[in-house]
Amino acid sequence: MQDLRDLLGRITDLNHAAALLEWDQETYMPEGAAESRARQVATLRSLAHELLTSKEASSKIQTAQPESDIDKDLIRVVARDIEKATRVPSSLIAELAQASGMSKGFWQKARSENRFDVFAPHLDKIVDLTIQHAEALGYEETAYDALLDQYEEGMTTAEVTSVFEDVKKGLVPIVQTIADAPPLSDAVVRGDFPLKNQWDFGLDVVKQMGYDLNHGRQDKSAHPFSTAFSITDVRITTRSDASFFNPGFFGTLHEAGHAMYEQGIDLKLEGSPLADGTSLGMHESQSRMWENLVGRSRPFWDHYFAEAKALFPAALGQADVDSFYRSINTVASSPIRVEADEVTYNLHIMLRFELEQDMIAGKLSVADLPDEWNHRMETWLGIRPENDAEGVLQDIHWSLGAIGYFPTYALGNLMSVQLFNAAISDIPQISEGLANGQFAPLLSWLRENVHQWGRRKTANQIMMDATGTGLSADPWMDYIRTKFGDLYSF
Ligand code: ZN
């Protein structure tokens, strides 16, 4: 068992060293170093992969005698990792890496020149290789199951479809109702927001939420993210806009939500592959909870508005908490996913989920993709993108070969409300705390029920144990109806 732990520790160290190089690449690395850095990261990642798929690892997994429940979980989880990693021929992995490496540049060019035809042949190739990848991974019902399972282990396409259908049924009429209602203004959050004060305010709030800067730090990057090099070093990055409050502040809360998840993992799991978020959906549930359920709530701003007003007198001097609250919660259909509000966001995801399935099933050709995209945007969100750059070309994911990833964003939104409701019903002081800037009751519930487990429990097990049922769309739909029904009087 100790031999196995040591080997897995070495693999984990290699992966974390690669993550540190990647963090540096996005924050401080001089641009000219991109090529050598890509090589260095690839070297570390492939060493980790070789160790994981080695005969040595397989034989240690088979012979190790577990000495604790953690050991048993470790053996189960890693055996599955090894099994998955060895199912796909390395030639196919290399082909996929090569195709996505090539395709990213063409996607960038296609988006900036608004020419889908520049990206189309590369996407064609990626879809083709992804189908082969799914076949190699194996599945029970549909090839898409294999792709989804990479990001949301144990979740099937049929389960996601059923939950998403409930959301779609409830949501499309709400989006229509809001579109017909008098619009709310977001003028309050658009004004003069000095970057230094945004930085200080965001960091101050996430510290109070429980993000531990003794084991973390914040830096700037073009695309905000969070990353962990161990349970004791979990970092976030942020990007702010001096004339718009929302991206910097709520982005900081979002990334800190991810980071608090990783900081909360049981220290007994340190250095092992169990010390990670259990799925992308569960990870996103944590970021969305702090960003939206806490950060965009009325009680939160009853407490923090005075501080915000003092820090941003030019923009907020004449505003009151009511107008500010409305301003951070305006709903407006936008063609762009990353700019979408809480109400419309999930529709952006469902559109991608359906189109991905059709492409993988061979029912939709890449050539027909832009029209199909625009058609669904119009049917569900009532808007048609003006061009492909703000339509089908807007996201990087497909160019990286990440098909099956999008649904986890919406799953995270749904999980966040279900978990939040369970937390509040277990510990009523959580609600009071939110109105007083006291987040410890919520964080300790999350530590206990979600964070500490790392990968020892699947997302579904966490949902069952913490909320008593599997994932359901109902809590999220109720939340949307209550909050936005109040804001938009429906
Ligand atoms: Zn996120």
Coordinates of C-alpha atoms and ligand atoms in Angstrom, one line a residue:
M1 CA 0.0 0.0 0.0
Q2 CA 2.8 2.4 0.9
D3 CA 4.5 1.6 -2.5
L4 CA 1.3 2.5 -4.3
R5 CA 0.9 5.7 -2.3
D6 CA 4.4 6.7 -3.1
L7 CA 4.0 6.0 -6.8
L8 CA 0.7 8.0 -7.0
G9 CA 2.4 10.8 -5.0
R10 CA 5.0 11.1 -7.7
I11 CA 2.3 11.2 -10.4
T12 CA 0.4 13.9 -8.5
D13 CA 3.6 15.9 -8.1
L14 CA 4.3 15.8 -11.8
N15 CA 0.8 17.0 -12.6
H16 CA 1.0 19.7 -10.1
A17 CA 4.3 20.9 -11.4
A18 CA 2.8 21.1 -14.8
A19 CA -0.2 23.1 -13.4
L20 CA 2.3 25.5 -11.8
L21 CA 4.0 26.1 -15.2
E22 CA 0.5 26.6 -16.8
W23 CA -0.4 29.1 -14.1
D24 CA 2.8 31.0 -14.8
Q25 CA 2.0 30.9 -18.5
E26 CA -1.3 32.7 -18.0
T27 CA 0.0 35.2 -15.4
Y28 CA 3.7 36.2 -15.6
M29 CA 5.5 34.3 -18.4
P30 CA 6.9 36.5 -21.2
E31 CA 5.0 35.9 -24.4
G32 CA 8.0 34.7 -26.3
A33 CA 8.4 31.7 -24.1
A34 CA 5.2 30.0 -25.3
E35 CA 6.8 27.3 -27.4
S36 CA 9.3 26.1 -24.8
R37 CA 6.7 26.3 -22.1
A38 CA 4.3 24.1 -24.1
R39 CA 7.1 21.5 -24.5
Q40 CA 7.9 21.6 -20.8
V41 CA 4.3 21.1 -19.8
A42 CA 3.9 18.3 -22.3
T43 CA 7.0 16.6 -20.9
L44 CA 5.6 16.6 -17.4
R45 CA 2.1 15.5 -18.4
S46 CA 3.4 12.6 -20.5
L47 CA 5.7 11.4 -17.7
A48 CA 2.7 11.4 -15.4
H49 CA 0.6 9.6 -18.0
E50 CA 3.4 7.0 -18.6
L51 CA 3.7 6.3 -14.8
L52 CA -0.1 5.9 -14.5
T53 CA -0.4 3.5 -17.3
S54 CA 2.8 1.6 -16.5
K55 CA 2.9 -2.1 -15.6
E56 CA 4.3 -1.1 -12.2
A57 CA 1.1 0.9 -11.4
S58 CA -1.2 -1.9 -12.5
S59 CA 0.5 -4.5 -10.5
K60 CA 0.7 -2.3 -7.4
I61 CA -3.1 -1.6 -7.7
Q62 CA -3.8 -5.3 -7.9
T63 CA -1.6 -6.3 -4.9
A64 CA -2.0 -3.4 -2.5
Q65 CA -3.7 -4.2 0.8
P66 CA -5.8 -1.3 1.9
E67 CA -5.2 -0.2 5.5
S68 CA -8.1 2.3 5.8
D69 CA -11.3 3.5 4.1
I70 CA -9.3 6.2 2.3
D71 CA -7.0 3.5 0.9
K72 CA -10.0 1.6 -0.4
D73 CA -11.3 4.7 -2.1
L74 CA -7.9 5.4 -3.5
I75 CA -7.6 1.9 -5.1
R76 CA -11.1 2.1 -6.5
V77 CA -10.7 5.6 -8.0
V78 CA -7.2 5.0 -9.4
A79 CA -8.0 1.6 -10.8
R80 CA -10.8 3.3 -12.8
D81 CA -8.4 6.1 -13.9
I82 CA -5.9 3.5 -15.1
E83 CA -8.5 1.6 -16.9
K84 CA -9.8 4.6 -18.7
A85 CA -6.3 5.9 -19.5
T86 CA -5.3 2.5 -21.1
R87 CA -8.4 2.0 -23.1
V88 CA -7.4 4.8 -25.6
P89 CA -4.5 4.0 -27.9
S90 CA -1.7 6.4 -27.5
S91 CA -1.7 7.1 -31.3
L92 CA -5.2 8.4 -31.0
I93 CA -4.3 10.6 -28.0
A94 CA -1.4 12.0 -30.0
E95 CA -3.7 12.6 -33.0
L96 CA -6.2 14.4 -30.8
A97 CA -3.5 16.6 -29.2
Q98 CA -2.1 17.4 -32.6
A99 CA -5.5 18.3 -34.1
S100 CA -6.5 20.5 -31.2
G101 CA -3.1 22.1 -31.1
M102 CA -3.5 23.0 -34.8
S103 CA -7.2 23.9 -34.6
K104 CA -6.9 26.5 -31.8
G105 CA -5.1 28.9 -34.0
F106 CA -7.6 28.5 -36.9
W107 CA -10.5 29.0 -34.5
Q108 CA -8.9 32.3 -33.3
K109 CA -8.4 33.4 -36.9
A110 CA -12.0 32.3 -37.8
R111 CA -13.5 34.2 -34.9
S112 CA -11.5 37.4 -35.4
E113 CA -12.3 37.4 -39.2
N114 CA -15.8 36.1 -38.7
R115 CA -15.2 33.2 -41.2
F116 CA -16.6 29.9 -40.1
D117 CA -15.1 28.2 -43.2
V118 CA -11.6 28.8 -41.8
F119 CA -12.5 26.7 -38.7
A120 CA -14.9 24.2 -40.3
P121 CA -12.4 21.6 -41.7
H122 CA -10.6 21.5 -38.3
L123 CA -13.8 21.1 -36.4
D124 CA -14.7 18.3 -38.8
K125 CA -11.5 16.6 -38.0
I126 CA -12.0 17.0 -34.3
V127 CA -15.5 15.6 -34.4
D128 CA -14.2 12.7 -36.3
L129 CA -11.4 12.0 -33.8
T130 CA -13.8 12.6 -30.9
I131 CA -16.1 9.9 -32.2
Q132 CA -13.1 7.5 -32.4
H133 CA -12.2 8.6 -28.9
A134 CA -15.7 7.8 -27.6
E135 CA -15.6 4.4 -29.3
A136 CA -12.3 3.6 -27.6
L137 CA -13.5 4.7 -24.2
G138 CA -16.6 2.6 -24.5
Y139 CA -20.2 3.3 -23.5
E140 CA -23.5 1.5 -22.8
E141 CA -26.1 3.6 -24.7
T142 CA -24.7 6.4 -26.8
A143 CA -21.2 7.6 -27.8
Y144 CA -21.9 10.9 -26.0
D145 CA -22.0 9.0 -22.7
A146 CA -18.3 8.3 -23.0
L147 CA -17.5 11.9 -23.6
L148 CA -19.7 13.2 -20.8
D149 CA -18.2 10.7 -18.4
Q150 CA -14.8 12.3 -18.8
Y151 CA -16.0 15.4 -17.1
E152 CA -19.0 14.3 -15.1
E153 CA -18.3 10.7 -14.0
G154 CA -21.3 8.4 -13.8
M155 CA -23.7 10.9 -15.4
T156 CA -25.4 9.6 -18.5
T157 CA -26.7 11.5 -21.5
A158 CA -30.2 10.2 -20.8
E159 CA -30.1 11.6 -17.2
V160 CA -28.9 15.0 -18.3
T161 CA -31.4 15.2 -21.1
S162 CA -34.3 14.4 -18.7
V163 CA -33.2 17.1 -16.2
F164 CA -32.5 19.7 -19.0
E165 CA -35.9 19.1 -20.6
D166 CA -37.5 20.1 -17.3
V167 CA -35.4 23.2 -17.2
K168 CA -36.1 24.1 -20.9
K169 CA -39.9 23.6 -20.4
G170 CA -40.0 26.0 -17.5
L171 CA -37.4 28.5 -18.7
V172 CA -38.3 29.3 -22.2
P173 CA -41.7 30.9 -21.2
I174 CA -39.9 32.8 -18.4
V175 CA -37.4 34.3 -20.8
Q176 CA -40.3 35.3 -23.1
T177 CA -42.2 36.9 -20.2
I178 CA -39.1 38.9 -19.1
A179 CA -38.4 40.0 -22.7
D180 CA -41.9 41.4 -22.8
A181 CA -41.6 43.1 -19.3
P182 CA -40.2 46.6 -18.9
P183 CA -36.4 46.2 -18.8
L184 CA -34.4 46.8 -15.7
S185 CA -31.5 49.2 -16.0
D186 CA -27.9 48.2 -15.2
A187 CA -26.7 51.8 -15.4
V188 CA -25.6 51.7 -11.8
V189 CA -22.9 49.1 -12.3
R190 CA -21.6 50.9 -15.4
G191 CA -19.5 53.9 -14.5
D192 CA -16.2 54.7 -12.9
F193 CA -14.9 51.7 -10.9
P194 CA -11.2 52.3 -10.2
L195 CA -9.3 49.0 -10.7
K196 CA -7.3 49.2 -7.5
N197 CA -10.5 49.5 -5.4
Q198 CA -12.1 46.7 -7.3
W199 CA -9.1 44.5 -6.6
D200 CA -9.1 45.3 -2.9
F201 CA -12.8 45.0 -2.5
G202 CA -13.0 41.6 -4.2
L203 CA -10.1 40.2 -2.3
D204 CA -11.5 41.5 1.0
V205 CA -14.9 39.9 0.4
V206 CA -13.5 36.5 -0.6
K207 CA -11.2 36.5 2.5
Q208 CA -14.3 37.1 4.6
M209 CA -16.1 34.3 2.8
G210 CA -13.3 32.0 3.8
Y211 CA -10.8 31.9 1.0
D212 CA -7.5 31.4 2.9
L213 CA -4.7 33.6 1.5
N214 CA -2.2 31.8 3.7
H215 CA -2.8 29.0 1.2
G216 CA -3.7 31.0 -1.8
R217 CA -3.2 34.2 -3.8
Q218 CA -4.8 36.3 -6.5
D219 CA -3.1 37.4 -9.7
K220 CA -4.3 39.0 -13.0
S221 CA -4.9 37.0 -16.2
A222 CA -6.7 37.5 -19.5
H223 CA -9.2 34.7 -18.7
P224 CA -9.9 34.2 -15.0
F225 CA -9.3 30.7 -13.5
S226 CA -8.5 28.9 -10.3
T227 CA -5.8 26.2 -10.0
A228 CA -4.4 24.0 -7.2
F229 CA -0.8 22.8 -6.7
S230 CA -1.7 21.1 -3.5
I231 CA -4.5 21.5 -0.9
T232 CA -2.2 24.1 0.7
D233 CA -1.7 26.2 -2.4
V234 CA -4.9 27.0 -4.4
R235 CA -4.7 30.2 -6.5
I236 CA -7.2 32.4 -8.3
T237 CA -6.8 35.0 -11.1
T238 CA -9.1 37.8 -12.0
R239 CA -9.7 40.4 -14.7
S240 CA -11.5 43.7 -14.1
D241 CA -13.1 46.3 -16.3
A242 CA -12.7 49.9 -15.0
S243 CA -16.1 50.9 -16.4
F244 CA -18.2 47.9 -15.4
F245 CA -18.4 46.4 -11.9
N246 CA -19.7 42.9 -12.6
P247 CA -17.0 41.0 -14.4
G248 CA -14.2 41.7 -11.9
F249 CA -16.2 41.4 -8.7
F250 CA -18.4 38.4 -9.5
G251 CA -15.6 36.7 -11.4
T252 CA -13.5 36.9 -8.2
L253 CA -16.3 35.4 -6.1
H254 CA -16.7 32.7 -8.8
E255 CA -13.0 31.7 -8.8
A256 CA -12.8 31.9 -5.0
G257 CA -15.7 29.5 -4.9
H258 CA -13.7 27.0 -6.9
A259 CA -10.7 27.6 -4.8
M260 CA -12.4 27.2 -1.4
Y261 CA -13.6 23.7 -2.7
E262 CA -10.0 22.6 -3.2
Q263 CA -8.8 24.3 0.1
G264 CA -11.5 22.3 1.9
I265 CA -10.3 18.9 0.9
D266 CA -9.3 16.6 3.8
L267 CA -5.6 17.1 4.4
K268 CA -5.2 13.3 4.7
L269 CA -5.7 13.2 1.0
E270 CA -2.8 15.6 0.3
G271 CA -0.5 14.4 -2.5
S272 CA -2.9 11.8 -3.7
P273 CA -5.1 11.7 -6.8
L274 CA -8.1 11.9 -4.5
A275 CA -7.3 15.5 -3.6
D276 CA -9.3 17.0 -6.4
G277 CA -12.8 18.1 -7.1
T278 CA -15.0 15.1 -7.9
S279 CA -16.5 16.4 -11.1
L280 CA -16.7 19.6 -13.2
G281 CA -20.3 20.0 -12.3
M282 CA -19.7 19.8 -8.6
H283 CA -16.8 22.2 -9.0
E284 CA -19.1 24.7 -10.8
S285 CA -21.8 24.3 -8.2
Q286 CA -19.3 25.8 -5.7
S287 CA -18.3 28.7 -7.8
R288 CA -21.9 29.5 -8.8
M289 CA -23.1 29.3 -5.2
W290 CA -20.7 32.0 -4.0
E291 CA -21.1 34.1 -7.1
N292 CA -24.8 34.0 -7.5
L293 CA -26.7 32.5 -4.5
V294 CA -24.6 34.5 -2.1
G295 CA -23.0 37.3 -4.1
R296 CA -26.0 38.4 -6.2
S297 CA -28.5 38.1 -3.3
R298 CA -30.3 40.9 -1.6
P299 CA -29.1 40.1 2.0
F300 CA -25.5 40.1 0.9
W301 CA -25.8 43.6 -0.4
D302 CA -27.8 44.8 2.6
H303 CA -24.5 44.2 4.4
Y304 CA -21.9 45.2 1.7
F305 CA -23.5 48.0 -0.2
A306 CA -22.3 50.8 2.2
E307 CA -18.7 49.6 1.7
A308 CA -19.1 49.4 -2.1
K309 CA -20.5 52.9 -2.1
A310 CA -17.6 54.3 -0.1
L311 CA -15.1 52.6 -2.4
F312 CA -16.8 53.7 -5.7
P313 CA -18.3 57.1 -4.9
A314 CA -18.3 58.3 -8.5
A315 CA -20.4 55.4 -9.8
L316 CA -22.5 54.5 -6.7
G317 CA -22.7 57.9 -4.8
Q318 CA -26.3 58.5 -5.9
A319 CA -27.4 54.9 -5.9
D320 CA -29.3 53.0 -3.2
V321 CA -29.2 49.3 -2.5
D322 CA -32.4 48.6 -4.3
S323 CA -31.3 50.0 -7.6
F324 CA -27.9 48.4 -7.2
Y325 CA -29.5 45.0 -6.5
R326 CA -31.6 45.3 -9.6
S327 CA -28.6 46.5 -11.6
I328 CA -26.6 43.3 -10.8
N329 CA -29.5 41.1 -11.7
T330 CA -30.8 42.4 -15.0
V331 CA -31.9 39.8 -17.5
A332 CA -31.4 40.3 -21.2
S333 CA -30.9 37.7 -23.9
S334 CA -27.4 38.1 -25.3
P335 CA -25.9 36.0 -28.0
I336 CA -22.7 35.5 -25.9
R337 CA -22.7 32.8 -23.2
V338 CA -20.1 34.3 -20.9
E339 CA -22.1 37.5 -20.7
A340 CA -25.4 35.7 -20.0
D341 CA -27.4 36.3 -16.8
E342 CA -28.5 33.7 -14.3
V343 CA -31.9 33.1 -16.1
T344 CA -30.7 32.7 -19.7
Y345 CA -27.3 31.0 -19.0
N346 CA -28.6 27.5 -18.9
L347 CA -30.3 27.8 -22.3
H348 CA -26.9 28.7 -23.9
I349 CA -25.6 25.4 -22.4
M350 CA -28.5 23.3 -23.5
L351 CA -28.2 24.5 -27.1
R352 CA -24.5 23.4 -27.1
F353 CA -25.5 20.1 -25.4
E354 CA -28.0 19.2 -28.1
L355 CA -25.8 20.3 -31.0
E356 CA -22.8 18.3 -29.7
Q357 CA -25.0 15.2 -29.4
D358 CA -26.3 15.6 -33.0
M359 CA -22.7 16.0 -34.3
I360 CA -21.4 13.0 -32.5
A361 CA -24.4 10.9 -33.6
G362 CA -23.8 12.0 -37.2
K363 CA -27.1 13.7 -37.4
L364 CA -25.7 17.2 -37.9
S365 CA -22.8 18.1 -40.3
V366 CA -20.3 20.8 -39.4
A367 CA -21.4 22.6 -42.5
D368 CA -25.0 22.9 -41.2
L369 CA -23.9 23.9 -37.7
P370 CA -24.1 27.7 -37.9
D371 CA -27.6 27.7 -39.3
E372 CA -28.8 25.2 -36.7
W373 CA -27.1 27.3 -34.0
N374 CA -28.8 30.5 -35.1
H375 CA -32.2 28.8 -35.5
R376 CA -32.1 27.5 -31.9
M377 CA -30.9 30.8 -30.5
E378 CA -33.9 32.4 -32.1
T379 CA -36.4 29.8 -30.9
W380 CA -35.2 29.7 -27.3
L381 CA -33.7 33.1 -26.6
G382 CA -35.6 35.2 -29.1
I383 CA -32.4 36.6 -30.7
R384 CA -30.3 35.8 -33.7
P385 CA -26.6 36.3 -33.7
E386 CA -25.5 39.0 -36.1
N387 CA -22.6 36.9 -37.3
D388 CA -20.8 33.6 -36.6
A389 CA -18.2 35.3 -34.4
E390 CA -20.9 36.0 -31.9
G391 CA -22.6 32.8 -32.7
V392 CA -21.1 29.4 -33.3
L393 CA -17.5 30.6 -33.1
Q394 CA -17.7 32.3 -29.7
D395 CA -16.3 29.5 -27.5
I396 CA -12.8 28.0 -27.4
H397 CA -14.0 24.5 -26.1
W398 CA -14.6 22.7 -29.4
S399 CA -11.3 23.9 -30.9
L400 CA -9.6 22.2 -27.9
G401 CA -11.4 19.0 -28.5
A402 CA -13.5 19.4 -25.3
I403 CA -16.8 18.0 -26.5
G404 CA -19.0 16.8 -23.6
Y405 CA -17.8 19.6 -21.3
F406 CA -20.5 22.2 -21.7
P407 CA -23.3 20.4 -19.8
T408 CA -21.3 20.5 -16.6
Y409 CA -21.8 24.3 -16.4
A410 CA -25.6 23.9 -16.3
L411 CA -25.3 20.9 -14.0
G412 CA -23.3 23.1 -11.6
N413 CA -26.0 25.7 -11.6
L414 CA -28.7 23.1 -10.8
M415 CA -26.5 21.4 -8.1
S416 CA -25.7 24.8 -6.5
V417 CA -29.3 25.6 -5.6
Q418 CA -30.1 22.0 -4.4
L419 CA -27.1 22.0 -2.1
F420 CA -27.7 25.6 -0.9
N421 CA -31.3 24.7 0.0
A422 CA -30.1 21.6 1.9
A423 CA -27.5 23.7 3.8
I424 CA -30.1 26.3 4.9
S425 CA -32.5 23.7 6.0
D426 CA -29.8 21.9 8.0
I427 CA -28.4 25.1 9.5
P428 CA -30.9 28.1 9.7
Q429 CA -28.1 30.4 10.9
I430 CA -26.7 30.3 7.4
S431 CA -29.4 32.8 6.2
E432 CA -28.8 35.2 9.1
G433 CA -25.1 35.0 8.5
L434 CA -25.4 36.0 4.8
A435 CA -27.1 39.3 5.9
N436 CA -24.2 40.0 8.3
G437 CA -21.2 39.1 6.3
Q438 CA -20.8 35.9 8.4
F439 CA -20.1 33.0 6.0
A440 CA -18.6 30.5 8.4
P441 CA -21.8 28.5 8.9
L442 CA -22.3 28.0 5.1
L443 CA -18.6 27.2 4.5
S444 CA -18.5 24.7 7.3
W445 CA -21.6 22.9 5.9
L446 CA -19.9 22.8 2.5
R447 CA -16.6 21.5 4.0
E448 CA -18.5 18.8 5.8
N449 CA -20.8 17.7 3.0
V450 CA -18.9 18.5 -0.2
H451 CA -15.3 19.7 0.1
Q452 CA -13.6 17.3 2.5
W453 CA -14.4 14.2 0.3
G454 CA -12.4 15.2 -2.7
R455 CA -12.9 12.3 -5.2
R456 CA -13.8 9.8 -2.5
K457 CA -17.5 10.3 -3.3
T458 CA -18.9 10.9 -6.8
A459 CA -21.1 13.9 -7.5
N460 CA -24.2 11.8 -7.3
Q461 CA -23.2 10.3 -4.0
I462 CA -22.6 13.8 -2.6
M463 CA -26.0 15.0 -3.8
M464 CA -27.7 11.9 -2.3
D465 CA -25.9 12.1 1.0
A466 CA -26.2 15.9 1.4
T467 CA -29.7 16.6 -0.1
G468 CA -31.4 13.2 0.2
T469 CA -32.1 13.0 -3.6
G470 CA -30.4 12.8 -6.9
L471 CA -30.1 15.9 -9.1
S472 CA -33.4 17.6 -9.9
A473 CA -34.3 20.7 -11.9
D474 CA -37.0 21.7 -9.5
P475 CA -35.0 23.6 -6.9
W476 CA -33.3 25.7 -9.5
M477 CA -36.5 26.4 -11.3
D478 CA -38.2 27.5 -8.1
Y479 CA -35.2 29.7 -7.2
I480 CA -35.4 31.4 -10.7
R481 CA -39.2 31.9 -10.4
T482 CA -39.0 33.4 -7.0
K483 CA -36.0 35.7 -7.4
F484 CA -36.8 37.0 -10.9
G485 CA -40.6 36.9 -10.5
D486 CA -40.0 39.4 -7.7
L487 CA -37.6 41.5 -9.8
Y488 CA -39.8 41.4 -13.0
S489 CA -43.2 41.2 -11.3
F490 CA -44.5 37.9 -12.8
Ligands
ZN1 ZN -16.2 28.0 -13.1

